[in-house]
Amino acid sequence: MKSVLLDKSRHDRKRFDCGVKALNNYLQLMASQQLKKDNTRTFILEDEQHPQFIKGYYSLTMTTIDLNALPPRLRKKHQNANSAGLIARLAVDRRYSRKGFGEWLLVDALAKLLTASETVAFPFIIVDSKEGMAPFYEKFGFSSFLDTPDKLFITVADVRNIL
Ligand SMILES: CC(C)(COP(=O)(O)OP(=O)(O)OC[C@H]1O[C@@H](n2cnc3c(N)ncnc32)[C@H](O)[C@@H]1OP(=O)(O)O)[C@@H](O)C(=O)NCCC(=O)NCCS
């Protein structure tokens, strides 16, 4: 399997339905514009039989990090840090759910951010999870920020070790 950049002339964005309206809308209305403006990169996992069908997607960008919301040990170690890679969105179409594609997309997103961090360094990767979905990320070593349980982080060093 291989993810590819969103291509609005190839991918059927209207068909995509992950069950969460905001995530459907983002893919259908925003992702392509945001890509063109260099704000986010959206990667697609295509259906091999019908490459225009989208199995799932994620969007990557950068964000700032609130050091005060980190556990004290990490806050001290990374006191000069100010940026992090962000998995801004991640979703799988309902027709393809519970087949491991969500986990595959998460690992693929982490691998891409790890590669990016080798050129433009940042020490954390952050994800804004949907309510109740934190365990999906905790399985991979993410931890919740102290003040926001649905916002999670992992250090790039840990991602390097895992991958
Ligand atoms: C969450 C989501 C990305 C998971 O994608 P998926 O391809 O169905 O997930 P996987 O098959 O890789 O599942 C891996 C594990 O994640 C967990 N998981 C998946 N969907 C879940 C759900 N709806 N609720 C709770 N846990 C879930 C399970 O532990 C699952 O393992 P299992 O099937 O052996 O029980 C997908 O359901 C989705 O897009 N949901 C709507 C949007 C959303 O909630 N995004 C979450 C990130 S913000």
PDB file of C-alpha atoms and ligand atoms in Angstrom:
ATOM      1  CA  MET A   1       0.000   0.000   0.000  1.00  0.00           C
ATOM      2  CA  LYS A   2       1.113   3.532  -0.696  1.00  0.00           C
ATOM      3  CA  SER A   3      -0.429   6.912   0.026  1.00  0.00           C
ATOM      4  CA  VAL A   4      -0.538   9.633  -2.618  1.00  0.00           C
ATOM      5  CA  LEU A   5      -1.123  13.365  -2.481  1.00  0.00           C
ATOM      6  CA  LEU A   6      -4.743  14.402  -2.910  1.00  0.00           C
ATOM      7  CA  ASP A   7      -5.486  15.119  -6.556  1.00  0.00           C
ATOM      8  CA  LYS A   8      -8.919  16.661  -7.051  1.00  0.00           C
ATOM      9  CA  SER A   9      -9.029  15.650 -10.721  1.00  0.00           C
ATOM     10  CA  ARG A  10      -8.464  11.985  -9.781  1.00  0.00           C
ATOM     11  CA  HIS A  11     -10.061  11.403  -6.365  1.00  0.00           C
ATOM     12  CA  ASP A  12     -13.823  11.211  -5.806  1.00  0.00           C
ATOM     13  CA  ARG A  13     -14.032  13.428  -2.719  1.00  0.00           C
ATOM     14  CA  LYS A  14     -17.857  13.611  -2.771  1.00  0.00           C
ATOM     15  CA  ARG A  15     -18.184   9.861  -2.218  1.00  0.00           C
ATOM     16  CA  PHE A  16     -16.072   9.911   0.946  1.00  0.00           C
ATOM     17  CA  ASP A  17     -17.995   9.284   4.172  1.00  0.00           C
ATOM     18  CA  CYS A  18     -16.264   8.543   7.462  1.00  0.00           C
ATOM     19  CA  GLY A  19     -19.371   9.304   9.532  1.00  0.00           C
ATOM     20  CA  VAL A  20     -18.021  12.608  10.865  1.00  0.00           C
ATOM     21  CA  LYS A  21     -19.377  15.580   8.926  1.00  0.00           C
ATOM     22  CA  ALA A  22     -16.494  17.924   9.723  1.00  0.00           C
ATOM     23  CA  LEU A  23     -13.957  15.414   8.407  1.00  0.00           C
ATOM     24  CA  ASN A  24     -16.011  14.739   5.253  1.00  0.00           C
ATOM     25  CA  ASN A  25     -16.399  18.474   4.642  1.00  0.00           C
ATOM     26  CA  TYR A  26     -12.738  19.173   5.107  1.00  0.00           C
ATOM     27  CA  LEU A  27     -11.811  16.647   2.430  1.00  0.00           C
ATOM     28  CA  GLN A  28     -14.571  17.755   0.074  1.00  0.00           C
ATOM     29  CA  LEU A  29     -14.265  21.526   0.447  1.00  0.00           C
ATOM     30  CA  MET A  30     -10.971  22.557   2.013  1.00  0.00           C
ATOM     31  CA  ALA A  31      -8.163  20.051   1.585  1.00  0.00           C
ATOM     32  CA  SER A  32      -7.347  20.792  -2.032  1.00  0.00           C
ATOM     33  CA  GLN A  33      -7.259  24.579  -1.505  1.00  0.00           C
ATOM     34  CA  GLN A  34      -5.163  24.206   1.614  1.00  0.00           C
ATOM     35  CA  LEU A  35      -2.734  22.025  -0.305  1.00  0.00           C
ATOM     36  CA  LYS A  36      -2.415  24.602  -3.064  1.00  0.00           C
ATOM     37  CA  LYS A  37      -1.734  27.308  -0.474  1.00  0.00           C
ATOM     38  CA  ASP A  38       0.986  25.187   1.205  1.00  0.00           C
ATOM     39  CA  ASN A  39      -1.002  25.144   4.459  1.00  0.00           C
ATOM     40  CA  THR A  40      -1.582  21.392   4.715  1.00  0.00           C
ATOM     41  CA  ARG A  41      -0.671  18.310   2.719  1.00  0.00           C
ATOM     42  CA  THR A  42      -3.449  15.746   2.413  1.00  0.00           C
ATOM     43  CA  PHE A  43      -2.511  12.167   1.604  1.00  0.00           C
ATOM     44  CA  ILE A  44      -4.950   9.626   0.249  1.00  0.00           C
ATOM     45  CA  LEU A  45      -5.094   5.856   0.491  1.00  0.00           C
ATOM     46  CA  GLU A  46      -6.780   4.765  -2.726  1.00  0.00           C
ATOM     47  CA  ASP A  47      -8.909   1.694  -3.348  1.00  0.00           C
ATOM     48  CA  GLU A  48      -6.597  -0.417  -5.540  1.00  0.00           C
ATOM     49  CA  GLN A  49      -9.482  -1.630  -7.750  1.00  0.00           C
ATOM     50  CA  HIS A  50     -10.969   1.850  -8.132  1.00  0.00           C
ATOM     51  CA  PRO A  51      -8.202   4.405  -7.571  1.00  0.00           C
ATOM     52  CA  GLN A  52     -10.709   7.255  -7.670  1.00  0.00           C
ATOM     53  CA  PHE A  53     -12.317   5.860  -4.472  1.00  0.00           C
ATOM     54  CA  ILE A  54     -10.794   7.109  -1.250  1.00  0.00           C
ATOM     55  CA  LYS A  55     -10.326   4.533   1.516  1.00  0.00           C
ATOM     56  CA  GLY A  56      -8.931   7.085   3.940  1.00  0.00           C
ATOM     57  CA  TYR A  57      -6.934  10.261   4.289  1.00  0.00           C
ATOM     58  CA  TYR A  58      -4.829  12.336   6.633  1.00  0.00           C
ATOM     59  CA  SER A  59      -3.642  15.941   6.563  1.00  0.00           C
ATOM     60  CA  LEU A  60      -0.290  17.155   7.826  1.00  0.00           C
ATOM     61  CA  THR A  61       0.937  20.577   8.839  1.00  0.00           C
ATOM     62  CA  MET A  62       2.926  22.288  11.602  1.00  0.00           C
ATOM     63  CA  THR A  63       1.687  23.794  14.847  1.00  0.00           C
ATOM     64  CA  THR A  64       2.979  25.480  17.990  1.00  0.00           C
ATOM     65  CA  ILE A  65       3.443  23.568  21.212  1.00  0.00           C
ATOM     66  CA  ASP A  66       2.194  24.633  24.638  1.00  0.00           C
ATOM     67  CA  LEU A  67       5.062  23.581  26.868  1.00  0.00           C
ATOM     68  CA  ASN A  68       2.971  24.164  30.008  1.00  0.00           C
ATOM     69  CA  ALA A  69       0.630  21.320  29.022  1.00  0.00           C
ATOM     70  CA  LEU A  70       3.500  18.804  28.916  1.00  0.00           C
ATOM     71  CA  PRO A  71       4.527  16.609  31.845  1.00  0.00           C
ATOM     72  CA  PRO A  72       7.299  18.391  33.865  1.00  0.00           C
ATOM     73  CA  ARG A  73      10.110  16.076  32.701  1.00  0.00           C
ATOM     74  CA  LEU A  74       9.421  16.728  29.015  1.00  0.00           C
ATOM     75  CA  ARG A  75       8.743  20.428  29.634  1.00  0.00           C
ATOM     76  CA  LYS A  76      12.227  20.791  31.129  1.00  0.00           C
ATOM     77  CA  LYS A  77      13.959  18.759  28.442  1.00  0.00           C
ATOM     78  CA  HIS A  78      12.264  20.635  25.583  1.00  0.00           C
ATOM     79  CA  GLN A  79      12.153  24.113  27.122  1.00  0.00           C
ATOM     80  CA  ASN A  80      13.414  25.697  23.892  1.00  0.00           C
ATOM     81  CA  ALA A  81      10.971  23.911  21.623  1.00  0.00           C
ATOM     82  CA  ASN A  82       8.186  25.848  19.957  1.00  0.00           C
ATOM     83  CA  SER A  83       6.938  23.811  17.016  1.00  0.00           C
ATOM     84  CA  ALA A  84       5.512  20.385  16.341  1.00  0.00           C
ATOM     85  CA  GLY A  85       4.298  18.354  13.396  1.00  0.00           C
ATOM     86  CA  LEU A  86       0.502  18.060  13.392  1.00  0.00           C
ATOM     87  CA  ILE A  87      -1.685  15.238  12.133  1.00  0.00           C
ATOM     88  CA  ALA A  88      -4.535  17.645  11.594  1.00  0.00           C
ATOM     89  CA  ARG A  89      -7.086  15.092  10.423  1.00  0.00           C
ATOM     90  CA  LEU A  90      -7.247  11.332   9.883  1.00  0.00           C
ATOM     91  CA  ALA A  91     -10.279   9.393   8.722  1.00  0.00           C
ATOM     92  CA  VAL A  92     -11.318   6.167   7.022  1.00  0.00           C
ATOM     93  CA  ASP A  93     -14.433   5.805   4.851  1.00  0.00           C
ATOM     94  CA  ARG A  94     -17.093   3.687   6.600  1.00  0.00           C
ATOM     95  CA  ARG A  95     -17.098   1.187   3.724  1.00  0.00           C
ATOM     96  CA  TYR A  96     -13.482   0.304   4.567  1.00  0.00           C
ATOM     97  CA  SER A  97     -13.523   0.596   8.373  1.00  0.00           C
ATOM     98  CA  ARG A  98     -12.130  -1.907  10.895  1.00  0.00           C
ATOM     99  CA  LYS A  99      -9.784  -3.455   8.336  1.00  0.00           C
ATOM    100  CA  GLY A 100      -6.605  -1.877   9.701  1.00  0.00           C
ATOM    101  CA  PHE A 101      -6.501   1.073   7.287  1.00  0.00           C
ATOM    102  CA  GLY A 102      -6.773   3.635  10.121  1.00  0.00           C
ATOM    103  CA  GLU A 103      -3.682   2.210  11.787  1.00  0.00           C
ATOM    104  CA  TRP A 104      -1.903   1.993   8.452  1.00  0.00           C
ATOM    105  CA  LEU A 105      -2.634   5.680   7.777  1.00  0.00           C
ATOM    106  CA  LEU A 106      -1.402   6.662  11.235  1.00  0.00           C
ATOM    107  CA  VAL A 107       1.910   4.831  10.758  1.00  0.00           C
ATOM    108  CA  ASP A 108       2.254   6.333   7.273  1.00  0.00           C
ATOM    109  CA  ALA A 109       1.633   9.854   8.667  1.00  0.00           C
ATOM    110  CA  LEU A 110       4.194   9.312  11.426  1.00  0.00           C
ATOM    111  CA  ALA A 111       6.760   8.066   8.897  1.00  0.00           C
ATOM    112  CA  LYS A 112       6.247  11.141   6.730  1.00  0.00           C
ATOM    113  CA  LEU A 113       6.604  13.513   9.686  1.00  0.00           C
ATOM    114  CA  LEU A 114       9.717  11.672  10.877  1.00  0.00           C
ATOM    115  CA  THR A 115      11.275  12.123   7.444  1.00  0.00           C
ATOM    116  CA  ALA A 116      10.317  15.830   7.436  1.00  0.00           C
ATOM    117  CA  SER A 117      11.883  16.287  10.885  1.00  0.00           C
ATOM    118  CA  GLU A 118      15.225  15.082   9.548  1.00  0.00           C
ATOM    119  CA  THR A 119      15.362  18.237   7.403  1.00  0.00           C
ATOM    120  CA  VAL A 120      13.422  20.794   9.456  1.00  0.00           C
ATOM    121  CA  ALA A 121      13.755  19.664  13.060  1.00  0.00           C
ATOM    122  CA  PHE A 122      10.858  19.568  15.534  1.00  0.00           C
ATOM    123  CA  PRO A 123      10.689  17.417  18.663  1.00  0.00           C
ATOM    124  CA  PHE A 124       6.969  16.552  18.915  1.00  0.00           C
ATOM    125  CA  ILE A 125       4.093  15.264  16.825  1.00  0.00           C
ATOM    126  CA  ILE A 126       0.592  16.289  17.892  1.00  0.00           C
ATOM    127  CA  VAL A 127      -2.829  14.972  16.979  1.00  0.00           C
ATOM    128  CA  ASP A 128      -6.289  16.377  17.701  1.00  0.00           C
ATOM    129  CA  SER A 129      -8.404  13.278  18.166  1.00  0.00           C
ATOM    130  CA  LYS A 130     -12.170  13.057  18.004  1.00  0.00           C
ATOM    131  CA  GLU A 131     -13.860  12.645  21.376  1.00  0.00           C
ATOM    132  CA  GLY A 132     -13.329   9.164  22.747  1.00  0.00           C
ATOM    133  CA  MET A 133     -10.737   8.189  20.138  1.00  0.00           C
ATOM    134  CA  ALA A 134      -7.636   8.813  22.291  1.00  0.00           C
ATOM    135  CA  PRO A 135      -7.084   5.035  22.812  1.00  0.00           C
ATOM    136  CA  PHE A 136      -6.600   4.656  19.034  1.00  0.00           C
ATOM    137  CA  TYR A 137      -3.500   6.879  19.381  1.00  0.00           C
ATOM    138  CA  GLU A 138      -2.375   5.717  22.834  1.00  0.00           C
ATOM    139  CA  LYS A 139      -1.849   2.242  21.385  1.00  0.00           C
ATOM    140  CA  PHE A 140       0.998   3.782  19.360  1.00  0.00           C
ATOM    141  CA  GLY A 141       2.597   5.589  22.297  1.00  0.00           C
ATOM    142  CA  PHE A 142       0.798   8.948  22.170  1.00  0.00           C
ATOM    143  CA  SER A 143      -0.016  10.633  25.521  1.00  0.00           C
ATOM    144  CA  SER A 144      -2.721  13.190  26.246  1.00  0.00           C
ATOM    145  CA  PHE A 145      -1.803  16.779  27.090  1.00  0.00           C
ATOM    146  CA  LEU A 146      -2.431  17.538  30.767  1.00  0.00           C
ATOM    147  CA  ASP A 147      -5.302  19.953  30.085  1.00  0.00           C
ATOM    148  CA  THR A 148      -6.908  18.388  26.968  1.00  0.00           C
ATOM    149  CA  PRO A 149      -7.453  14.615  26.912  1.00  0.00           C
ATOM    150  CA  ASP A 150      -8.398  14.607  23.209  1.00  0.00           C
ATOM    151  CA  LYS A 151      -5.188  16.342  22.168  1.00  0.00           C
ATOM    152  CA  LEU A 152      -2.250  13.980  22.203  1.00  0.00           C
ATOM    153  CA  PHE A 153       1.479  14.103  21.574  1.00  0.00           C
ATOM    154  CA  ILE A 154       4.407  11.795  20.952  1.00  0.00           C
ATOM    155  CA  THR A 155       8.084  12.725  20.752  1.00  0.00           C
ATOM    156  CA  VAL A 156       9.822  12.375  17.425  1.00  0.00           C
ATOM    157  CA  ALA A 157      12.481  10.377  19.305  1.00  0.00           C
ATOM    158  CA  ASP A 158       9.825   7.815  20.280  1.00  0.00           C
ATOM    159  CA  VAL A 159       8.512   7.663  16.702  1.00  0.00           C
ATOM    160  CA  ARG A 160      12.075   7.019  15.512  1.00  0.00           C
ATOM    161  CA  ASN A 161      12.338   4.124  17.974  1.00  0.00           C
ATOM    162  CA  ILE A 162       8.937   2.664  17.072  1.00  0.00           C
ATOM    163  CA  LEU A 163       9.446   2.821  13.312  1.00  0.00           C
TER     164      LEU A 163
HETATM  165  C1  LIG B   1     -11.054   6.117  13.783  1.00  0.00           C
HETATM  166  C2  LIG B   1     -10.815   5.600  12.372  1.00  0.00           C
HETATM  167  C3  LIG B   1      -9.759   6.424  11.672  1.00  0.00           C
HETATM  168  C4  LIG B   1     -10.351   4.146  12.516  1.00  0.00           C
HETATM  169  O1  LIG B   1     -10.127   3.638  11.215  1.00  0.00           O
HETATM  170  P1  LIG B   1     -10.253   2.069  10.922  1.00  0.00           P
HETATM  171  O2  LIG B   1      -9.608   1.798   9.626  1.00  0.00           O
HETATM  172  O3  LIG B   1     -11.662   1.668  11.100  1.00  0.00           O
HETATM  173  O4  LIG B   1      -9.401   1.523  12.124  1.00  0.00           O
HETATM  174  P2  LIG B   1      -8.528   0.201  12.176  1.00  0.00           P
HETATM  175  O5  LIG B   1      -9.195  -0.922  11.456  1.00  0.00           O
HETATM  176  O6  LIG B   1      -7.141   0.536  11.794  1.00  0.00           O
HETATM  177  O7  LIG B   1      -8.688  -0.058  13.738  1.00  0.00           O
HETATM  178  C5  LIG B   1      -7.630  -0.184  14.579  1.00  0.00           C
HETATM  179  C6  LIG B   1      -8.090  -0.116  16.014  1.00  0.00           C
HETATM  180  O8  LIG B   1      -8.572   1.189  16.320  1.00  0.00           O
HETATM  181  C7  LIG B   1      -9.630   1.092  17.286  1.00  0.00           C
HETATM  182  N1  LIG B   1     -10.844   1.663  16.689  1.00  0.00           N
HETATM  183  C8  LIG B   1     -11.131   1.791  15.370  1.00  0.00           C
HETATM  184  N2  LIG B   1     -12.320   2.404  15.210  1.00  0.00           N
HETATM  185  C9  LIG B   1     -12.797   2.652  16.439  1.00  0.00           C
HETATM  186  C10 LIG B   1     -13.983   3.256  16.936  1.00  0.00           C
HETATM  187  N3  LIG B   1     -14.927   3.732  16.115  1.00  0.00           N
HETATM  188  N4  LIG B   1     -14.137   3.358  18.263  1.00  0.00           N
HETATM  189  C11 LIG B   1     -13.209   2.884  19.123  1.00  0.00           C
HETATM  190  N5  LIG B   1     -12.052   2.274  18.718  1.00  0.00           N
HETATM  191  C12 LIG B   1     -11.851   2.174  17.397  1.00  0.00           C
HETATM  192  C13 LIG B   1      -9.786  -0.370  17.609  1.00  0.00           C
HETATM  193  O9  LIG B   1      -8.950  -0.672  18.699  1.00  0.00           O
HETATM  194  C14 LIG B   1      -9.260  -1.024  16.339  1.00  0.00           C
HETATM  195  O10 LIG B   1      -8.794  -2.307  16.519  1.00  0.00           O
HETATM  196  P3  LIG B   1      -9.840  -3.566  16.378  1.00  0.00           P
HETATM  197  O11 LIG B   1     -10.582  -3.396  15.089  1.00  0.00           O
HETATM  198  O12 LIG B   1      -8.906  -4.742  16.400  1.00  0.00           O
HETATM  199  O13 LIG B   1     -10.734  -3.469  17.564  1.00  0.00           O
HETATM  200  C15 LIG B   1     -12.147   5.596  11.559  1.00  0.00           C
HETATM  201  O14 LIG B   1     -13.113   4.853  12.258  1.00  0.00           O
HETATM  202  C16 LIG B   1     -12.707   6.976  11.298  1.00  0.00           C
HETATM  203  O15 LIG B   1     -12.340   7.612  10.359  1.00  0.00           O
HETATM  204  N6  LIG B   1     -13.630   7.422  12.152  1.00  0.00           N
HETATM  205  C17 LIG B   1     -14.260   8.725  11.966  1.00  0.00           C
HETATM  206  C18 LIG B   1     -13.293   9.839  12.187  1.00  0.00           C
HETATM  207  C19 LIG B   1     -12.509   9.716  13.457  1.00  0.00           C
HETATM  208  O16 LIG B   1     -13.044   9.399  14.536  1.00  0.00           O
HETATM  209  N7  LIG B   1     -11.211   9.897  13.360  1.00  0.00           N
HETATM  210  C20 LIG B   1     -10.346   9.625  14.490  1.00  0.00           C
HETATM  211  C21 LIG B   1      -9.175  10.384  14.466  1.00  0.00           C
HETATM  212  S1  LIG B   1      -9.517  12.036  14.956  1.00  0.00           S
END
